[in-house]
Coordinates of C-alpha atoms in Angstrom, one line a residue:
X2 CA -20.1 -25.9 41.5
X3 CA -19.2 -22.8 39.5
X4 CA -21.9 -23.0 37.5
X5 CA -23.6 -19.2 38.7
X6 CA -22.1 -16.0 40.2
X7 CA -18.7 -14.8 39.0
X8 CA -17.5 -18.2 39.5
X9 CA -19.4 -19.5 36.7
X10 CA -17.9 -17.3 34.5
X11 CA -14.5 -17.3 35.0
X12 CA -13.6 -20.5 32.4
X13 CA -15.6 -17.4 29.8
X14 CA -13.3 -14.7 31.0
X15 CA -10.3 -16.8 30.7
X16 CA -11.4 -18.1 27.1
X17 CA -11.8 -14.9 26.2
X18 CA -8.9 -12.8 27.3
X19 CA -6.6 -11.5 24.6
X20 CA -3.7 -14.2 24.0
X21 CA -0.4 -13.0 25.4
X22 CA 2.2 -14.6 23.0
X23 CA 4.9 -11.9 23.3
X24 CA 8.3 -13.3 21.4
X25 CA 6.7 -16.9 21.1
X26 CA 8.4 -19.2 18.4
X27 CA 5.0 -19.7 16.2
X28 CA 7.2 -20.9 13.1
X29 CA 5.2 -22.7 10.3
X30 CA 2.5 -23.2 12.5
X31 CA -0.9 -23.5 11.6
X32 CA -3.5 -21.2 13.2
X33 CA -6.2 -21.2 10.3
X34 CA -9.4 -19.5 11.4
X35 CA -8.6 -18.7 14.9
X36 CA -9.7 -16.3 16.8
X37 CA -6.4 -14.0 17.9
X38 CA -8.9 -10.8 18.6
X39 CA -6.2 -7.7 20.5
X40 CA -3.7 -10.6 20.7
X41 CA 0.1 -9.4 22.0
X42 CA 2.4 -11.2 19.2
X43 CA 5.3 -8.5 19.3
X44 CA 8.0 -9.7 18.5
X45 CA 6.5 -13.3 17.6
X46 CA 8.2 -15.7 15.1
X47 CA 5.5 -16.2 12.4
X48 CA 7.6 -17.3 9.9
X49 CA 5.8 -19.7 7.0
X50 CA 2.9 -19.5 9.9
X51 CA -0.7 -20.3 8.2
X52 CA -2.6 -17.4 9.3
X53 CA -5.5 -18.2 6.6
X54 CA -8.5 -16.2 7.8
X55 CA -7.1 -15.5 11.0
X56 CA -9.4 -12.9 13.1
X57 CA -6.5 -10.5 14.5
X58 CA -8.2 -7.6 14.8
X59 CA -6.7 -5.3 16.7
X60 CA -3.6 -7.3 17.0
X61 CA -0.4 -6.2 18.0
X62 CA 2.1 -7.3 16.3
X63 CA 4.6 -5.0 16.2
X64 CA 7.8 -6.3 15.0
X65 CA 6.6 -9.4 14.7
X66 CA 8.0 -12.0 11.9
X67 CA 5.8 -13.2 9.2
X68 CA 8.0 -13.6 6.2
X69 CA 6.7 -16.3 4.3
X70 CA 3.6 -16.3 6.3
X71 CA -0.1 -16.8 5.1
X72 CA -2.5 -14.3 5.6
X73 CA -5.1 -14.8 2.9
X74 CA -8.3 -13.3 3.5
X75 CA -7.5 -12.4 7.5
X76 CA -8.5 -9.8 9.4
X77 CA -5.9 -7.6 10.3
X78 CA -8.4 -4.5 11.2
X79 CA -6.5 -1.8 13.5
X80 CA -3.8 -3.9 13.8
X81 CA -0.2 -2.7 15.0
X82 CA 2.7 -4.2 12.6
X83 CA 4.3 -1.5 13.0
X84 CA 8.3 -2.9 12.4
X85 CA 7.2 -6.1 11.3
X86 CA 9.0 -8.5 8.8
X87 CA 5.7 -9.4 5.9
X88 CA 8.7 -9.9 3.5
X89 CA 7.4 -12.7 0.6
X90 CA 4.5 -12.8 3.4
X91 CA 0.5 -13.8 1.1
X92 CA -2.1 -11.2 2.4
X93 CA -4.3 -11.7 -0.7
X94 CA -7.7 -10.4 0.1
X95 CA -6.8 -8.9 3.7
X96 CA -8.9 -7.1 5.5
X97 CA -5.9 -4.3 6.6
X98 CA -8.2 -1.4 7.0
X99 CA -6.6 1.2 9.7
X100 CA -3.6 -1.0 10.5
X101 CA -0.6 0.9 11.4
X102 CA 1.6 -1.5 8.5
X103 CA 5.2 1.1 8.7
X104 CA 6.7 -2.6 8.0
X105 CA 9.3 -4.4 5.8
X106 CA 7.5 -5.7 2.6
X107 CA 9.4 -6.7 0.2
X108 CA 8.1 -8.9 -2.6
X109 CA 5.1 -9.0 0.1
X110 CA 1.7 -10.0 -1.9
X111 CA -1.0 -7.9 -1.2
X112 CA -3.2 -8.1 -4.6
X113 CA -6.8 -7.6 -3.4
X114 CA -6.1 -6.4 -0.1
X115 CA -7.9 -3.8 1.5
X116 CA -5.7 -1.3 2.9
X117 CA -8.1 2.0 3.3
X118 CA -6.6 4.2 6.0
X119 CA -3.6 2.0 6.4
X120 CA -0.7 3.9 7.8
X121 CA 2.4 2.7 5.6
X122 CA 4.6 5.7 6.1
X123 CA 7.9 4.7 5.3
X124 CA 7.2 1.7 4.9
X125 CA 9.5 -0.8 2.3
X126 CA 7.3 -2.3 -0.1
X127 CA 9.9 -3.1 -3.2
X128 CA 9.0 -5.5 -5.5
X129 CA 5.6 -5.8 -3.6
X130 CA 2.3 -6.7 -5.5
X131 CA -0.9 -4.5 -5.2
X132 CA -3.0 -5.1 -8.0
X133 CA -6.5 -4.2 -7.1
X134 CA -5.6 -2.9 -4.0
X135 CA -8.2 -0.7 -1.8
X136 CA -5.6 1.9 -0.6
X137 CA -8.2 4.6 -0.7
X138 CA -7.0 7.3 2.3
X139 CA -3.8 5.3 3.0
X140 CA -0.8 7.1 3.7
X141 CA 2.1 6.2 1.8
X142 CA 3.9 9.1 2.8
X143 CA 8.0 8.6 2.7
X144 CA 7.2 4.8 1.2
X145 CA 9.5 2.9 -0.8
X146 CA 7.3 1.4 -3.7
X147 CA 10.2 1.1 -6.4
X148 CA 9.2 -1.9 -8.8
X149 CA 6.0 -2.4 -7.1
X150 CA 3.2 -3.7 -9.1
X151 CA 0.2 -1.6 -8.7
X152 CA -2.4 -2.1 -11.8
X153 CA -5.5 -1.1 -11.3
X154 CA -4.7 0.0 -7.6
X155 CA -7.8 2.4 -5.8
X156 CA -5.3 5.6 -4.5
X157 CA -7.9 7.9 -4.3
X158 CA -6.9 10.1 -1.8
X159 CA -4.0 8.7 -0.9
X160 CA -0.8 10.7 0.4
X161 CA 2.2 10.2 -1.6
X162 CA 4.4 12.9 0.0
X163 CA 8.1 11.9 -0.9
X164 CA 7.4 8.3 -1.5
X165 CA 9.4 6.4 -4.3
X166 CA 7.6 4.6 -7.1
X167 CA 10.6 4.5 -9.4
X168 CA 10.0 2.2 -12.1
X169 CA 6.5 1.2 -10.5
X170 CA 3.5 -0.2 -12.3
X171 CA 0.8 1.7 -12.0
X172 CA -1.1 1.5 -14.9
X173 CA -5.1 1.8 -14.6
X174 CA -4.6 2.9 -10.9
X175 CA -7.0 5.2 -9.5
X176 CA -5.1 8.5 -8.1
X177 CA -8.0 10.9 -8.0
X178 CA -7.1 13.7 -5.7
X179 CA -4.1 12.0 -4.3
X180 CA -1.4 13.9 -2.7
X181 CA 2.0 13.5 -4.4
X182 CA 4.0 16.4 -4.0
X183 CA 7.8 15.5 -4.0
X184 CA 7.4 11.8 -5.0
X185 CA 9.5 9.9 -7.4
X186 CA 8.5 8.4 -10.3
X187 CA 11.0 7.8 -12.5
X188 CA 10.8 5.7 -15.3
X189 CA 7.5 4.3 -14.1
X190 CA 4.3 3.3 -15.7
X191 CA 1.2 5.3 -15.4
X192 CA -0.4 4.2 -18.9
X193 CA -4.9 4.9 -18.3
X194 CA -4.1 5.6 -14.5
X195 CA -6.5 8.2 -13.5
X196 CA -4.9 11.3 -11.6
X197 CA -7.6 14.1 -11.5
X198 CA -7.1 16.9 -9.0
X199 CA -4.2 15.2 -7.8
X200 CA -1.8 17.2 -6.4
X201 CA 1.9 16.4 -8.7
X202 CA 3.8 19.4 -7.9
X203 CA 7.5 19.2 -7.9
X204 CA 7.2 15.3 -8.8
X205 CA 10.1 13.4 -10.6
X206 CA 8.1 12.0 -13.9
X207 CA 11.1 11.5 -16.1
X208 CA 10.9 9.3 -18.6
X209 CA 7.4 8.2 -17.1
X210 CA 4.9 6.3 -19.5
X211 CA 1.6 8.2 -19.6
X212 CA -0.3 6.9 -22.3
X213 CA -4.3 8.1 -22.4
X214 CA -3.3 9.1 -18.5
X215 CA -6.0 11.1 -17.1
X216 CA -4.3 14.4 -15.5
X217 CA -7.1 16.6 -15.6
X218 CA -7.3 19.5 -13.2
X219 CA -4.1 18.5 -11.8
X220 CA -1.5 20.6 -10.1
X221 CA 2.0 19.7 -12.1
X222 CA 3.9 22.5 -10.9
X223 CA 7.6 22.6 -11.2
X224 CA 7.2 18.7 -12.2
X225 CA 10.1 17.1 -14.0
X226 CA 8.2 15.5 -17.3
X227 CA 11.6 14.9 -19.2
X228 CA 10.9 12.2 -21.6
X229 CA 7.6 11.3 -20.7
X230 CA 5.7 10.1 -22.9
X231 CA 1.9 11.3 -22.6
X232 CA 0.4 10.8 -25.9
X233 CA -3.5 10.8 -25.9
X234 CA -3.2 11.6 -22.2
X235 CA -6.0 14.1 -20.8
X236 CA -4.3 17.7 -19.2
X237 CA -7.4 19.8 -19.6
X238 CA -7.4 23.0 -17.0
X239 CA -4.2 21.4 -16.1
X240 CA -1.3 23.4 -14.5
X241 CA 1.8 23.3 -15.6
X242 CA 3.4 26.6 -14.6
X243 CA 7.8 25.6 -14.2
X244 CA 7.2 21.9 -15.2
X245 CA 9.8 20.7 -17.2
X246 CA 8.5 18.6 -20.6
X247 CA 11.6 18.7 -22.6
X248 CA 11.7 15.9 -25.0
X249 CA 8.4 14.7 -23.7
X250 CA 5.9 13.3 -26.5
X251 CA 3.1 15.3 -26.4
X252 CA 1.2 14.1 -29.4
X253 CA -2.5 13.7 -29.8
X254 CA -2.6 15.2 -25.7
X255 CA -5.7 17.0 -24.7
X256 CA -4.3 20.1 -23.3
X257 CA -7.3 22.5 -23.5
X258 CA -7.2 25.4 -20.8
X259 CA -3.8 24.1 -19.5

């Protein structure tokens, strides 16, 4: 019978349980639209997997392998890829909100992505592409960003301790009250990017291009501005007690109260 009682429901228990696919060999396989809800993938092979709108909410998938893989538009909510591989992995238009991501992504595409609260300390992100981004509250702290292309990225908020943006795009990105004391930004681009209250003590900005860059209210304290260029950029009330701006071009800046 089994069709009343606990009996009845235990084909609904067993459909619904959490997958347990700890170190399974998922390579290139397609699981578009499934529903992989608390899932235990650690350590899965998810290489060129097709993960296209994949519910893996609370998913752990801690040093799991997804190089290659496609994410697009899935829902990584509270997810755990903590030590995972997302190397040249497509999460364009993720949902990564929460997810702990202190993962290897390199060249990993994440344009789109939301990534509010994500915890991505330390993680490797060279080369990786966040245009449009929603990193809002993420923390970046210790990151390694170098190269990374981050136009018109949301940072508000973010926490920047230590990471490294060296030659980084971030022009048009939003770093209102972000924390970046101690980061590295050499050489990078910050052209329009918006930095208001941020905190930029003791930051490496040499040679940084800050054209029309708002920096309003900002603490730049002890920062290294050697060669930066900041023409038309915005440094009202700004402070700049020890920072270092020889040879920076300074023309046309809006330095009123600073």
């Amino acid at each position: 019978d089994g069709t009343d009682g606990t009996n009845g429901t235990n084909g609904t228990d067993a459909q619904s349980a959490p997958f347990d696919l700890f170190e399974a060999n998922l390579y290139a396989v397609s699981l578009v639209l499934m529903d992989l809800r608390d899932a235990n993938l650690s350590y899965a092979v998810l290489s060129y997997a097709d993960l296209r709108y994949t519910d893996l909410t609370g998913a752990n998938l801690s040093y799991a392998y997804l190089n290659n893989a496609n994410l697009t538009g899935a829902n990584l909510l509270y997810a755990d890829l903590s030590g995972a591989n997302l190397s040249s992995a497509d999460l364009i238009g993720a949902d990564l909100r929460y997810a702990d991501l202190r993962a290897v992504m390199r060249s990993t595409i994440l344009d789109n992505a939301d990534l509010s609260n994500a915890d991505l300390t330390g993680a490797y992100l060279r080369y990786a592409f966040l245009q449009n981004t929603n990193l809002t509250g993420a923390n970046l702290s210790y990151a390694y960003l170098g190269n990374a292309g981050l136009t018109n990225a949301n940072l508000t908020g973010a926490d920047l301790l230590y990471a490294d943006l060296r030659f980084a795009d971030l022009s048009g990105a939003y770093l209102t009250g972000a924390d970046m004391r101690d980061a590295n930004l050499y050489r990078a681009n910050l052209s329009s990017a918006t930095l208001s209250n941020a905190n930029l003590s003791n930051i490496d900005l040499t040679g940084a291009v800050m054209r029309s860059t708002f920096l309003d209210n900002a603490d730049l304290s002890n920062a290294d501005l050697t060669g930066a260029y900041l023409k038309y950029a915005f440094l009202q009330n700004t402070n700049l007690t020890g920072a270092n701006l020889s040879y920076a071009n300074l023309s046309y800046a809006y330095l009123n109260n600073a």
